[in-house]
Amino acid sequence: MSEDLGFGWQSELLDLPAYLKRIGYDGEPRPDAATLRALHRAHVTAIPFENLEIILGRPITLDLATVQGKLVDRPRGGYCFEHNRLFAAVLEKIGFEVVALTGRVSMGAAKLLPATHALLHVRTPGQPAEEPALLCDVGFGAGPLEPLEIPGDQEADQDGWGFRLRPGRVTTAWQPNTHLWEMHQRGPDGWIQRHTFALDEAFRIDFDVLNHYVSTSPRSPFTARPYVQRFSPEALHVLDGTTLTTRRPSGESSERALAPEQVPGTLAEVFGIVLDGDDPARLVQALDGSNLDV
């Protein structure tokens, strides 16, 4: 076996049939744009976004066996580094050309924020360089349902949910007029810049470093409270702490406060996440502010 130098996505370790079963894809996967769109939609709607391992006091590990065991073999989900670690291996296995990218999540904020989001830049084999590639974002939790063309400067309506990519620039003393891309999402109050990114290639080791910060830093929003999302053409469900919000493509939304002991059942019923062993009790303790070691 050749030495793993860290450049690829270790697709030789992937159980592709198990992944396809998990996302409900029963076609013959081919390295073409139609397959990529179908896989993206199936992945986003089947595997939820969640940070529960962090709240339960366990590390997020990005080796493919662990990610596959959690997102594929168990009724669990993950956040962007886990989702895109898995999706990159899937696409590599099928024969796509995959380049990882990192983005700065802004959600409308003007200040500079760290690069804590993972995305994938994907081409079909032999695709001419002048043709648009496809930007895959299966790990944000709120879509898009399907990839967006890049370069591109158009609005995409996906089952009533709105997304768009826009070219942007940032100017600093050291990097005048640096080219960026902006991902925008349409919400109840109009368009909001969701995150920015450059077309600079990232690697597995970069995911490891960024994942460590996101999963351990007290400044990370994911170390403070449970945050879970389930996205579909019909609805975006979000659990933020003990607040359950449901938003529709029309902009209609509803919000409900949960008692801590209601959260494990809600995770199973709304998000398809089934906690096993003593994890339901441990999560309730965490939401109550109790010590998980007690």
mmCIF file of C-alpha atoms in Angstrom:
data_model
loop_
_atom_site.group_PDB
_atom_site.id
_atom_site.type_symbol
_atom_site.label_atom_id
_atom_site.label_comp_id
_atom_site.label_asym_id
_atom_site.label_seq_id
_atom_site.Cartn_x
_atom_site.Cartn_y
_atom_site.Cartn_z
ATOM 1 C CA MET A 1 0.000 0.000 0.000
ATOM 2 C CA SER A 2 1.353 3.448 -0.932
ATOM 3 C CA GLU A 3 2.055 5.977 1.804
ATOM 4 C CA ASP A 4 -0.812 8.327 2.613
ATOM 5 C CA LEU A 5 0.612 11.825 2.125
ATOM 6 C CA GLY A 6 -2.603 13.567 3.173
ATOM 7 C CA PHE A 7 -3.661 14.952 -0.210
ATOM 8 C CA GLY A 8 -6.627 12.728 -1.021
ATOM 9 C CA TRP A 9 -9.814 11.804 0.828
ATOM 10 C CA GLN A 10 -9.082 8.093 1.496
ATOM 11 C CA SER A 11 -12.029 6.929 -0.574
ATOM 12 C CA GLU A 12 -10.593 3.405 -0.606
ATOM 13 C CA LEU A 13 -11.759 3.167 3.037
ATOM 14 C CA LEU A 14 -15.343 4.191 2.215
ATOM 15 C CA ASP A 15 -18.326 1.824 2.221
ATOM 16 C CA LEU A 16 -20.128 3.442 -0.708
ATOM 17 C CA PRO A 17 -23.161 1.089 -0.751
ATOM 18 C CA ALA A 18 -23.791 1.809 2.947
ATOM 19 C CA TYR A 19 -23.573 5.558 2.324
ATOM 20 C CA LEU A 20 -25.968 5.405 -0.621
ATOM 21 C CA LYS A 21 -28.436 3.415 1.485
ATOM 22 C CA ARG A 22 -28.152 5.964 4.295
ATOM 23 C CA ILE A 23 -29.106 8.858 2.033
ATOM 24 C CA GLY A 24 -31.746 6.892 0.115
ATOM 25 C CA TYR A 25 -30.005 7.044 -3.263
ATOM 26 C CA ASP A 26 -30.832 3.980 -5.366
ATOM 27 C CA GLY A 27 -29.375 5.061 -8.718
ATOM 28 C CA GLU A 28 -26.079 4.124 -10.317
ATOM 29 C CA PRO A 29 -23.623 6.817 -9.218
ATOM 30 C CA ARG A 30 -21.636 8.260 -12.106
ATOM 31 C CA PRO A 31 -19.185 11.176 -12.133
ATOM 32 C CA ASP A 32 -21.555 13.582 -13.890
ATOM 33 C CA ALA A 33 -23.407 16.733 -12.920
ATOM 34 C CA ALA A 34 -26.817 15.047 -12.656
ATOM 35 C CA THR A 35 -25.483 12.488 -10.171
ATOM 36 C CA LEU A 36 -23.746 15.201 -8.158
ATOM 37 C CA ARG A 37 -26.942 17.202 -7.845
ATOM 38 C CA ALA A 38 -28.922 14.130 -6.802
ATOM 39 C CA LEU A 39 -26.319 13.055 -4.235
ATOM 40 C CA HIS A 40 -26.075 16.569 -2.804
ATOM 41 C CA ARG A 41 -29.846 16.829 -2.367
ATOM 42 C CA ALA A 42 -30.085 13.351 -0.858
ATOM 43 C CA HIS A 43 -27.231 13.972 1.584
ATOM 44 C CA VAL A 44 -28.493 17.357 2.760
ATOM 45 C CA THR A 45 -32.016 16.074 3.411
ATOM 46 C CA ALA A 46 -31.012 12.739 4.989
ATOM 47 C CA ILE A 47 -28.132 13.525 7.371
ATOM 48 C CA PRO A 48 -28.737 16.311 9.909
ATOM 49 C CA PHE A 49 -26.375 18.972 11.187
ATOM 50 C CA GLU A 50 -25.501 18.616 14.886
ATOM 51 C CA ASN A 51 -22.840 19.327 17.501
ATOM 52 C CA LEU A 52 -24.059 16.959 20.223
ATOM 53 C CA GLU A 53 -20.782 15.111 20.777
ATOM 54 C CA ILE A 54 -19.211 18.379 21.934
ATOM 55 C CA ILE A 55 -22.045 19.053 24.379
ATOM 56 C CA LEU A 56 -21.758 15.462 25.658
ATOM 57 C CA GLY A 57 -18.092 16.072 26.405
ATOM 58 C CA ARG A 58 -16.540 14.005 23.619
ATOM 59 C CA PRO A 59 -14.110 15.079 20.885
ATOM 60 C CA ILE A 60 -14.993 15.414 17.206
ATOM 61 C CA THR A 61 -12.686 13.076 15.285
ATOM 62 C CA LEU A 62 -12.357 13.385 11.514
ATOM 63 C CA ASP A 63 -10.760 10.099 10.471
ATOM 64 C CA LEU A 64 -13.002 8.519 7.843
ATOM 65 C CA ALA A 65 -13.843 5.427 9.900
ATOM 66 C CA THR A 66 -15.169 7.544 12.768
ATOM 67 C CA VAL A 67 -17.094 9.942 10.534
ATOM 68 C CA GLN A 68 -18.588 7.094 8.518
ATOM 69 C CA GLY A 69 -19.489 5.202 11.688
ATOM 70 C CA LYS A 70 -21.337 8.214 13.064
ATOM 71 C CA LEU A 71 -23.035 9.723 10.002
ATOM 72 C CA VAL A 72 -23.664 6.523 8.029
ATOM 73 C CA ASP A 73 -23.870 3.573 10.424
ATOM 74 C CA ARG A 74 -25.719 5.366 13.241
ATOM 75 C CA PRO A 75 -28.770 7.652 13.133
ATOM 76 C CA ARG A 76 -26.611 10.682 13.850
ATOM 77 C CA GLY A 77 -25.330 13.760 12.063
ATOM 78 C CA GLY A 78 -22.419 16.134 12.296
ATOM 79 C CA TYR A 79 -21.211 19.598 11.410
ATOM 80 C CA CYS A 80 -19.451 20.922 8.312
ATOM 81 C CA PHE A 81 -16.050 19.252 8.746
ATOM 82 C CA GLU A 82 -17.658 15.849 9.279
ATOM 83 C CA HIS A 83 -20.179 16.212 6.460
ATOM 84 C CA ASN A 84 -17.677 17.417 3.904
ATOM 85 C CA ARG A 85 -15.002 14.940 5.013
ATOM 86 C CA LEU A 86 -17.498 12.187 4.190
ATOM 87 C CA PHE A 87 -18.891 13.779 1.012
ATOM 88 C CA ALA A 88 -15.405 14.397 -0.381
ATOM 89 C CA ALA A 89 -14.547 10.710 0.040
ATOM 90 C CA VAL A 90 -17.830 9.742 -1.645
ATOM 91 C CA LEU A 91 -17.217 12.005 -4.631
ATOM 92 C CA GLU A 92 -13.588 10.901 -4.938
ATOM 93 C CA LYS A 93 -14.722 7.264 -4.885
ATOM 94 C CA ILE A 94 -17.190 7.884 -7.711
ATOM 95 C CA GLY A 95 -14.579 9.701 -9.807
ATOM 96 C CA PHE A 96 -15.189 13.419 -9.360
ATOM 97 C CA GLU A 97 -12.354 15.924 -9.018
ATOM 98 C CA VAL A 98 -12.686 17.373 -5.509
ATOM 99 C CA VAL A 99 -10.999 20.430 -3.999
ATOM 100 C CA ALA A 100 -11.791 21.468 -0.422
ATOM 101 C CA LEU A 101 -12.257 25.130 0.505
ATOM 102 C CA THR A 102 -12.746 26.990 3.775
ATOM 103 C CA GLY A 103 -15.123 29.860 4.407
ATOM 104 C CA ARG A 104 -15.721 32.631 6.929
ATOM 105 C CA VAL A 105 -19.263 32.490 8.293
ATOM 106 C CA SER A 106 -20.622 36.025 8.612
ATOM 107 C CA MET A 107 -24.447 35.819 8.710
ATOM 108 C CA GLY A 108 -24.530 39.492 7.798
ATOM 109 C CA ALA A 109 -21.772 40.644 10.164
ATOM 110 C CA ALA A 110 -19.325 43.186 8.754
ATOM 111 C CA LYS A 111 -16.336 42.292 10.947
ATOM 112 C CA LEU A 112 -13.639 39.801 9.972
ATOM 113 C CA LEU A 113 -14.323 36.333 11.386
ATOM 114 C CA PRO A 114 -12.183 33.167 11.322
ATOM 115 C CA ALA A 115 -12.412 30.560 8.570
ATOM 116 C CA THR A 116 -14.488 27.907 10.323
ATOM 117 C CA HIS A 117 -16.614 26.479 7.503
ATOM 118 C CA ALA A 118 -15.798 23.744 4.984
ATOM 119 C CA LEU A 119 -17.014 23.598 1.378
ATOM 120 C CA LEU A 120 -16.150 21.557 -1.721
ATOM 121 C CA HIS A 121 -15.307 22.719 -5.261
ATOM 122 C CA VAL A 122 -16.151 19.878 -7.645
ATOM 123 C CA ARG A 123 -15.583 19.132 -11.329
ATOM 124 C CA THR A 124 -16.499 16.187 -13.491
ATOM 125 C CA PRO A 125 -13.603 14.203 -15.007
ATOM 126 C CA GLY A 126 -12.107 15.948 -18.027
ATOM 127 C CA GLN A 127 -14.336 19.002 -17.644
ATOM 128 C CA PRO A 128 -12.891 21.960 -19.609
ATOM 129 C CA ALA A 129 -11.405 24.614 -17.341
ATOM 130 C CA GLU A 130 -13.578 27.340 -18.871
ATOM 131 C CA GLU A 131 -16.805 25.600 -17.811
ATOM 132 C CA PRO A 132 -18.275 26.435 -14.375
ATOM 133 C CA ALA A 133 -17.488 24.030 -11.560
ATOM 134 C CA LEU A 134 -20.040 23.159 -8.882
ATOM 135 C CA LEU A 135 -19.828 24.427 -5.308
ATOM 136 C CA CYS A 136 -21.049 21.795 -2.843
ATOM 137 C CA ASP A 137 -22.109 22.864 0.648
ATOM 138 C CA VAL A 138 -23.627 19.807 2.359
ATOM 139 C CA GLY A 139 -22.436 20.745 5.850
ATOM 140 C CA PHE A 140 -24.043 24.078 6.682
ATOM 141 C CA GLY A 141 -27.323 22.601 7.837
ATOM 142 C CA ALA A 142 -29.579 25.051 6.007
ATOM 143 C CA GLY A 143 -28.888 24.135 2.409
ATOM 144 C CA PRO A 144 -28.512 24.655 -0.430
ATOM 145 C CA LEU A 145 -30.341 21.558 -1.614
ATOM 146 C CA GLU A 146 -28.174 21.312 -4.724
ATOM 147 C CA PRO A 147 -24.753 22.625 -5.774
ATOM 148 C CA LEU A 148 -24.358 26.121 -7.199
ATOM 149 C CA GLU A 149 -22.353 26.903 -10.325
ATOM 150 C CA ILE A 150 -19.092 28.739 -9.766
ATOM 151 C CA PRO A 151 -18.161 31.097 -11.264
ATOM 152 C CA GLY A 152 -21.719 32.247 -11.259
ATOM 153 C CA ASP A 153 -23.689 35.398 -10.639
ATOM 154 C CA GLN A 154 -27.256 34.232 -10.516
ATOM 155 C CA GLU A 155 -30.002 33.548 -8.012
ATOM 156 C CA ALA A 156 -31.000 29.931 -7.568
ATOM 157 C CA ASP A 157 -34.510 29.059 -6.449
ATOM 158 C CA GLN A 158 -34.491 25.546 -5.010
ATOM 159 C CA ASP A 159 -37.993 24.433 -4.054
ATOM 160 C CA GLY A 160 -38.738 27.949 -2.842
ATOM 161 C CA TRP A 161 -35.450 28.400 -0.939
ATOM 162 C CA GLY A 162 -33.233 31.134 -2.377
ATOM 163 C CA PHE A 163 -29.435 31.040 -2.727
ATOM 164 C CA ARG A 164 -26.931 32.996 -4.755
ATOM 165 C CA LEU A 165 -23.199 33.388 -5.256
ATOM 166 C CA ARG A 166 -21.687 36.815 -5.786
ATOM 167 C CA PRO A 167 -18.109 37.814 -6.558
ATOM 168 C CA GLY A 168 -16.682 40.039 -3.858
ATOM 169 C CA ARG A 169 -13.425 41.639 -2.823
ATOM 170 C CA VAL A 170 -11.671 42.593 0.391
ATOM 171 C CA THR A 171 -8.920 45.184 0.635
ATOM 172 C CA THR A 172 -6.244 45.194 3.332
ATOM 173 C CA ALA A 173 -2.846 46.850 3.591
ATOM 174 C CA TRP A 174 -1.154 43.585 2.669
ATOM 175 C CA GLN A 175 -3.665 42.156 0.191
ATOM 176 C CA PRO A 176 -5.251 44.949 -1.818
ATOM 177 C CA ASN A 177 -8.307 43.958 -3.816
ATOM 178 C CA THR A 178 -8.278 40.255 -2.876
ATOM 179 C CA HIS A 179 -10.910 38.264 -4.763
ATOM 180 C CA LEU A 180 -13.534 36.398 -2.730
ATOM 181 C CA TRP A 181 -16.859 34.717 -3.300
ATOM 182 C CA GLU A 182 -19.931 35.444 -1.220
ATOM 183 C CA MET A 183 -22.702 32.943 -0.502
ATOM 184 C CA HIS A 184 -26.045 34.615 0.126
ATOM 185 C CA GLN A 185 -29.248 33.075 1.396
ATOM 186 C CA ARG A 186 -32.756 34.525 1.143
ATOM 187 C CA GLY A 187 -34.547 34.831 4.482
ATOM 188 C CA PRO A 188 -37.759 36.399 5.758
ATOM 189 C CA ASP A 189 -36.133 39.865 5.686
ATOM 190 C CA GLY A 190 -34.413 39.508 2.313
ATOM 191 C CA TRP A 191 -30.930 38.441 1.278
ATOM 192 C CA ILE A 192 -28.183 37.933 3.844
ATOM 193 C CA GLN A 193 -24.498 37.222 3.222
ATOM 194 C CA ARG A 194 -24.026 33.812 4.818
ATOM 195 C CA HIS A 195 -20.312 33.279 4.333
ATOM 196 C CA THR A 196 -17.355 34.248 2.160
ATOM 197 C CA PHE A 197 -14.600 32.080 0.731
ATOM 198 C CA ALA A 198 -11.660 32.131 -1.642
ATOM 199 C CA LEU A 199 -10.738 29.440 -4.161
ATOM 200 C CA ASP A 200 -7.658 28.385 -2.178
ATOM 201 C CA GLU A 201 -7.314 24.632 -1.772
ATOM 202 C CA ALA A 202 -7.553 23.153 1.725
ATOM 203 C CA PHE A 203 -6.581 19.644 2.824
ATOM 204 C CA ARG A 204 -7.534 17.091 5.467
ATOM 205 C CA ILE A 205 -4.934 18.457 7.855
ATOM 206 C CA ASP A 206 -6.537 21.906 7.564
ATOM 207 C CA PHE A 207 -9.889 20.388 8.501
ATOM 208 C CA ASP A 208 -8.215 18.813 11.559
ATOM 209 C CA VAL A 209 -6.795 22.131 12.765
ATOM 210 C CA LEU A 210 -9.975 24.137 12.215
ATOM 211 C CA ASN A 211 -12.096 21.367 13.704
ATOM 212 C CA HIS A 212 -10.025 21.474 16.893
ATOM 213 C CA TYR A 213 -10.742 25.185 17.331
ATOM 214 C CA VAL A 214 -14.446 24.903 16.532
ATOM 215 C CA SER A 215 -14.975 21.929 18.842
ATOM 216 C CA THR A 216 -12.898 23.086 21.843
ATOM 217 C CA SER A 217 -12.603 26.870 21.976
ATOM 218 C CA PRO A 218 -14.832 28.677 24.495
ATOM 219 C CA ARG A 219 -15.237 31.327 21.785
ATOM 220 C CA SER A 220 -16.851 28.812 19.442
ATOM 221 C CA PRO A 221 -20.675 28.864 19.359
ATOM 222 C CA PHE A 222 -20.637 25.070 19.106
ATOM 223 C CA THR A 223 -19.125 24.556 22.564
ATOM 224 C CA ALA A 224 -21.834 26.544 24.343
ATOM 225 C CA ARG A 225 -25.118 24.761 23.587
ATOM 226 C CA PRO A 226 -26.727 22.102 21.373
ATOM 227 C CA TYR A 227 -27.256 23.288 17.827
ATOM 228 C CA VAL A 228 -29.097 20.969 15.441
ATOM 229 C CA GLN A 229 -30.604 21.510 11.979
ATOM 230 C CA ARG A 230 -32.657 19.393 9.582
ATOM 231 C CA PHE A 231 -33.275 20.782 6.091
ATOM 232 C CA SER A 232 -35.773 19.674 3.459
ATOM 233 C CA PRO A 233 -37.714 21.188 0.574
ATOM 234 C CA GLU A 234 -40.607 21.757 2.972
ATOM 235 C CA ALA A 235 -38.948 23.092 6.110
ATOM 236 C CA LEU A 236 -35.834 24.035 8.033
ATOM 237 C CA HIS A 237 -35.980 22.773 11.622
ATOM 238 C CA VAL A 238 -33.488 24.295 14.079
ATOM 239 C CA LEU A 239 -32.856 23.349 17.700
ATOM 240 C CA ASP A 240 -30.821 26.088 19.379
ATOM 241 C CA GLY A 241 -30.334 25.154 23.013
ATOM 242 C CA THR A 242 -33.893 24.351 24.053
ATOM 243 C CA THR A 243 -35.625 26.497 21.420
ATOM 244 C CA LEU A 244 -37.153 24.670 18.461
ATOM 245 C CA THR A 245 -37.782 26.801 15.363
ATOM 246 C CA THR A 246 -39.378 25.736 12.097
ATOM 247 C CA ARG A 247 -39.159 27.916 9.001
ATOM 248 C CA ARG A 248 -40.879 27.376 5.648
ATOM 249 C CA PRO A 249 -39.736 28.538 2.181
ATOM 250 C CA SER A 250 -42.570 31.080 2.249
ATOM 251 C CA GLY A 251 -40.920 32.798 5.232
ATOM 252 C CA GLU A 252 -43.540 31.535 7.676
ATOM 253 C CA SER A 253 -41.970 30.412 10.945
ATOM 254 C CA SER A 254 -42.897 29.072 14.362
ATOM 255 C CA GLU A 255 -40.970 28.808 17.619
ATOM 256 C CA ARG A 256 -41.404 26.641 20.686
ATOM 257 C CA ALA A 257 -39.518 26.438 23.971
ATOM 258 C CA LEU A 258 -38.727 22.911 25.177
ATOM 259 C CA ALA A 259 -38.043 21.610 28.636
ATOM 260 C CA PRO A 260 -34.631 19.889 28.816
ATOM 261 C CA GLU A 261 -36.251 16.468 29.235
ATOM 262 C CA GLN A 262 -38.178 16.983 25.969
ATOM 263 C CA VAL A 263 -35.030 17.446 23.895
ATOM 264 C CA PRO A 264 -33.960 13.783 23.359
ATOM 265 C CA GLY A 265 -37.437 12.860 22.099
ATOM 266 C CA THR A 266 -37.539 15.914 19.846
ATOM 267 C CA LEU A 267 -34.160 14.976 18.400
ATOM 268 C CA ALA A 268 -35.560 11.583 17.406
ATOM 269 C CA GLU A 269 -38.952 12.769 16.164
ATOM 270 C CA VAL A 270 -37.970 15.945 14.304
ATOM 271 C CA PHE A 271 -34.301 15.453 13.395
ATOM 272 C CA GLY A 272 -33.962 11.674 13.093
ATOM 273 C CA ILE A 273 -31.183 11.652 15.707
ATOM 274 C CA VAL A 274 -31.392 8.780 18.165
ATOM 275 C CA LEU A 275 -29.089 9.022 21.178
ATOM 276 C CA ASP A 276 -28.137 5.706 22.752
ATOM 277 C CA GLY A 277 -26.929 4.465 26.125
ATOM 278 C CA ASP A 278 -26.934 7.141 28.812
ATOM 279 C CA ASP A 279 -26.535 9.980 26.295
ATOM 280 C CA PRO A 280 -30.166 11.176 26.589
ATOM 281 C CA ALA A 281 -29.746 11.591 30.344
ATOM 282 C CA ARG A 282 -26.331 13.217 29.894
ATOM 283 C CA LEU A 283 -27.759 15.707 27.407
ATOM 284 C CA VAL A 284 -30.589 16.618 29.773
ATOM 285 C CA GLN A 285 -28.003 17.133 32.516
ATOM 286 C CA ALA A 286 -25.997 19.421 30.241
ATOM 287 C CA LEU A 287 -29.096 21.463 29.417
ATOM 288 C CA ASP A 288 -29.926 21.687 33.113
ATOM 289 C CA GLY A 289 -26.422 22.997 33.766
ATOM 290 C CA SER A 290 -25.398 19.855 35.625
ATOM 291 C CA ASN A 291 -21.930 18.326 35.639
ATOM 292 C CA LEU A 292 -21.774 15.552 33.045
ATOM 293 C CA ASP A 293 -19.455 13.544 35.267
ATOM 294 C CA VAL A 294 -22.027 13.300 38.037
#
